Amino acid sequence: FFISLAAVSTGAVKVNFFAFDSYRVFYIDVETNPGTSLHQMQDKLLFIEKKMRAAAKPNEIRAVATAAGRANNKTGDHLGRILVTLKPQDGSYREIDEFIEAIRPSVTNIQDIYNVNIVTFSDVPKAASIKVRLRGDDFDEIGNAVKGLKKILSTMEAVNEIKVDDNAGSMQLSF
C-alpha cells in the first residue's frame, strides 16, 4: 500500500480522474462511380492517403489502413475505406476535429471521386441532421440534381458534413 501511495505521489504513476479522451480514430469512406475496379479503387485510396499525409503535421498520424471493396457497411468494387489512427494526445498534436477539418479540403475535392464521408467514433451530434431524398426514374437527372444540391450546400457555413447515400432501391416487378 505504501509503495503504491509513494508511486502516485512522486508522479511515477499517472492519475487522471474523470479522464475523457475520445478515440483518436476515424474513417474516410470513399465512393467512386460503379464500374471502378478494385485495383483502381485501391490506387484512389492510396492517392487520398498521400493527400491526407501531406496535410498532416509530422508524426501526427499513428497508422493508416486502406481497404478497397467495402465502405459504410456496403460492398462493391467502387467503394473503399481508409482507417486512420492518430497518436495519443499529449498537448503537441491537434485535437481530432481540428485534424479532420485541416485535411478535409485535401481529401474531399478529388476528381473521379463521387462521395467522401469522414466518420469518427466520437461523433456526437451537435445538431439534428437533415435528410433530403431525391427520387425519380432518370438516374442521370437525379445524379445531376445531387451534384447541384451538394454544390449549394457546400457554400453554406452551417453545413459541415454532406453524405450521399444513394442506391438503386429494391427490385420490383410490375404488371
CSV table of C-alpha atoms in Angstrom, one decimal:
chain,number,residue,atom,x,y,z
A,1,PHE,CA,0.0,0.0,0.0
A,2,PHE,CA,2.8,2.4,0.9
A,3,ILE,CA,4.7,1.7,-2.2
A,4,SER,CA,1.7,2.4,-4.4
A,5,LEU,CA,1.0,5.6,-2.5
A,6,ALA,CA,4.6,6.7,-3.0
A,7,ALA,CA,4.4,5.9,-6.7
A,8,VAL,CA,1.3,8.1,-7.1
A,9,SER,CA,2.7,10.9,-5.0
A,10,THR,CA,6.0,11.0,-6.9
A,11,GLY,CA,4.3,11.1,-10.2
A,12,ALA,CA,5.7,7.6,-11.3
A,13,VAL,CA,2.0,6.6,-11.8
A,14,LYS,CA,-0.2,9.0,-13.7
A,15,VAL,CA,-3.5,9.7,-12.0
A,16,ASN,CA,-6.3,11.2,-14.2
A,17,PHE,CA,-9.7,11.2,-12.5
A,18,PHE,CA,-12.7,11.5,-14.8
A,19,ALA,CA,-10.5,11.3,-17.9
A,20,PHE,CA,-12.2,11.7,-21.2
A,21,ASP,CA,-10.0,11.0,-24.2
A,22,SER,CA,-12.1,10.5,-27.3
A,23,TYR,CA,-10.9,7.8,-29.7
A,24,ARG,CA,-8.3,9.2,-32.0
A,25,VAL,CA,-9.6,7.1,-34.8
A,26,PHE,CA,-11.6,7.9,-37.9
A,27,TYR,CA,-12.7,6.5,-41.2
A,28,ILE,CA,-12.7,8.1,-44.6
A,29,ASP,CA,-15.3,6.3,-46.7
A,30,VAL,CA,-14.8,6.8,-50.4
A,31,GLU,CA,-17.2,6.0,-53.3
A,32,THR,CA,-16.4,6.3,-57.0
A,33,ASN,CA,-18.6,5.6,-60.0
A,34,PRO,CA,-19.8,2.0,-60.4
A,35,GLY,CA,-17.5,0.2,-62.9
A,36,THR,CA,-14.3,1.1,-61.0
A,37,SER,CA,-12.2,-2.0,-60.5
A,38,LEU,CA,-10.8,-3.0,-57.1
A,39,HIS,CA,-7.3,-2.2,-58.4
A,40,GLN,CA,-8.4,1.3,-59.5
A,41,MET,CA,-10.1,1.8,-56.2
A,42,GLN,CA,-7.0,0.9,-54.2
A,43,ASP,CA,-5.0,3.3,-56.3
A,44,LYS,CA,-7.5,6.1,-55.5
A,45,LEU,CA,-7.4,5.2,-51.8
A,46,LEU,CA,-3.6,5.4,-51.8
A,47,PHE,CA,-3.8,8.8,-53.5
A,48,ILE,CA,-6.2,10.1,-50.9
A,49,GLU,CA,-3.9,8.7,-48.1
A,50,LYS,CA,-1.0,10.6,-49.7
A,51,LYS,CA,-3.0,13.8,-49.8
A,52,MET,CA,-4.1,13.3,-46.2
A,53,ARG,CA,-0.5,12.7,-45.0
A,54,ALA,CA,0.7,15.8,-46.9
A,55,ALA,CA,-1.9,17.9,-44.9
A,56,ALA,CA,-0.9,16.3,-41.6
A,57,LYS,CA,1.8,17.6,-39.3
A,58,PRO,CA,5.0,15.5,-38.9
A,59,ASN,CA,4.4,12.4,-36.7
A,60,GLU,CA,0.8,13.2,-36.1
A,61,ILE,CA,-0.5,10.0,-37.7
A,62,ARG,CA,0.0,6.8,-35.9
A,63,ALA,CA,-1.2,4.3,-38.6
A,64,VAL,CA,-3.3,4.1,-41.7
A,65,ALA,CA,-5.0,1.1,-43.3
A,66,THR,CA,-6.9,1.1,-46.6
A,67,ALA,CA,-9.5,-1.4,-47.8
A,68,ALA,CA,-10.9,-1.4,-51.3
A,69,GLY,CA,-14.3,-3.1,-51.8
A,70,ARG,CA,-16.1,-2.1,-48.7
A,71,ALA,CA,-17.3,1.2,-47.1
A,72,ASN,CA,-20.0,2.1,-44.6
A,73,ASN,CA,-21.4,-1.4,-44.3
A,74,LYS,CA,-21.8,-1.7,-48.1
A,75,THR,CA,-19.7,-3.8,-50.5
A,76,GLY,CA,-18.7,-3.1,-54.1
A,77,ASP,CA,-15.6,-2.6,-56.2
A,78,HIS,CA,-16.3,1.1,-56.4
A,79,LEU,CA,-16.2,1.5,-52.5
A,80,GLY,CA,-13.3,1.9,-50.2
A,81,ARG,CA,-12.4,2.8,-46.6
A,82,ILE,CA,-9.3,4.4,-45.1
A,83,LEU,CA,-8.9,3.8,-41.3
A,84,VAL,CA,-6.7,6.5,-39.7
A,85,THR,CA,-5.4,6.5,-36.1
A,86,LEU,CA,-3.7,9.5,-34.6
A,87,LYS,CA,-1.0,9.4,-32.0
A,88,PRO,CA,-2.3,9.9,-28.4
A,89,GLN,CA,-2.9,13.5,-27.4
A,90,ASP,CA,-0.1,14.8,-25.4
A,91,GLY,CA,-0.6,18.5,-26.0
A,92,SER,CA,1.6,18.8,-29.0
A,93,TYR,CA,-0.9,17.4,-31.5
A,94,ARG,CA,-4.2,18.8,-32.8
A,95,GLU,CA,-7.5,17.5,-31.5
A,96,ILE,CA,-9.1,15.0,-33.8
A,97,ASP,CA,-11.8,17.5,-35.0
A,98,GLU,CA,-9.1,20.1,-35.8
A,99,PHE,CA,-7.1,17.4,-37.7
A,100,ILE,CA,-10.1,16.4,-39.7
A,101,GLU,CA,-11.0,20.0,-40.6
A,102,ALA,CA,-7.4,20.5,-41.7
A,103,ILE,CA,-7.4,17.5,-44.1
A,104,ARG,CA,-11.0,17.8,-45.3
A,105,PRO,CA,-10.3,20.0,-48.3
A,106,SER,CA,-7.4,17.8,-49.4
A,107,VAL,CA,-9.4,14.5,-49.3
A,108,THR,CA,-12.9,15.7,-50.5
A,109,ASN,CA,-12.2,17.6,-53.6
A,110,ILE,CA,-10.7,14.9,-55.8
A,111,GLN,CA,-11.5,14.2,-59.4
A,112,ASP,CA,-13.4,11.0,-60.2
A,113,ILE,CA,-14.4,10.6,-56.5
A,114,TYR,CA,-18.2,10.6,-56.2
A,115,ASN,CA,-18.6,10.8,-52.5
A,116,VAL,CA,-16.3,11.1,-49.4
A,117,ASN,CA,-17.6,10.8,-45.8
A,118,ILE,CA,-15.4,11.2,-42.8
A,119,VAL,CA,-16.7,9.4,-39.7
A,120,THR,CA,-15.3,9.5,-36.2
A,121,PHE,CA,-16.0,7.1,-33.3
A,122,SER,CA,-16.5,10.2,-31.1
A,123,ASP,CA,-19.2,11.7,-33.4
A,124,VAL,CA,-21.7,13.4,-31.1
A,125,PRO,CA,-24.4,15.1,-33.0
A,126,LYS,CA,-24.1,18.9,-32.5
A,127,ALA,CA,-27.4,19.5,-34.2
A,128,ALA,CA,-30.1,17.3,-35.7
A,129,SER,CA,-29.1,16.1,-39.1
A,130,ILE,CA,-31.3,16.8,-42.1
A,131,LYS,CA,-32.1,14.1,-44.6
A,132,VAL,CA,-33.1,15.0,-48.2
A,133,ARG,CA,-34.3,12.3,-50.5
A,134,LEU,CA,-34.3,12.8,-54.3
A,135,ARG,CA,-36.3,10.2,-56.2
A,136,GLY,CA,-37.1,9.5,-59.8
A,137,ASP,CA,-36.6,7.2,-62.7
A,138,ASP,CA,-33.8,9.0,-64.5
A,139,PHE,CA,-30.6,8.2,-62.7
A,140,ASP,CA,-28.6,10.8,-64.7
A,141,GLU,CA,-31.1,13.5,-63.8
A,142,ILE,CA,-31.0,12.5,-60.1
A,143,GLY,CA,-27.2,12.5,-60.2
A,144,ASN,CA,-27.1,16.0,-61.6
A,145,ALA,CA,-29.6,17.2,-59.0
A,146,VAL,CA,-27.4,15.7,-56.3
A,147,LYS,CA,-24.3,17.4,-57.6
A,148,GLY,CA,-26.2,20.7,-57.8
A,149,LEU,CA,-27.5,20.3,-54.3
A,150,LYS,CA,-24.1,19.4,-52.9
A,151,LYS,CA,-22.6,22.5,-54.6
A,152,ILE,CA,-25.2,24.8,-53.0
A,153,LEU,CA,-24.9,23.2,-49.5
A,154,SER,CA,-21.1,23.3,-49.6
A,155,THR,CA,-21.3,27.1,-49.7
A,156,MET,CA,-23.3,27.3,-46.5
A,157,GLU,CA,-21.2,27.9,-43.4
A,158,ALA,CA,-23.6,26.0,-41.1
A,159,VAL,CA,-23.4,22.8,-43.2
A,160,ASN,CA,-20.3,20.7,-42.2
A,161,GLU,CA,-20.9,17.2,-43.5
A,162,ILE,CA,-22.7,16.2,-46.7
A,163,LYS,CA,-23.4,12.5,-47.0
A,164,VAL,CA,-24.7,10.9,-50.2
A,165,ASP,CA,-26.3,7.5,-49.7
A,166,ASP,CA,-27.7,6.5,-53.0
A,167,ASN,CA,-28.9,3.1,-54.0
A,168,ALA,CA,-30.9,1.7,-56.8
A,169,GLY,CA,-33.6,0.5,-54.4
A,170,SER,CA,-35.0,-2.9,-54.4
A,171,MET,CA,-36.0,-4.9,-57.5
A,172,GLN,CA,-39.7,-4.5,-58.3
A,173,LEU,CA,-41.9,-6.5,-60.6
A,174,SER,CA,-44.8,-4.6,-62.1
A,175,PHE,CA,-47.7,-5.8,-64.3
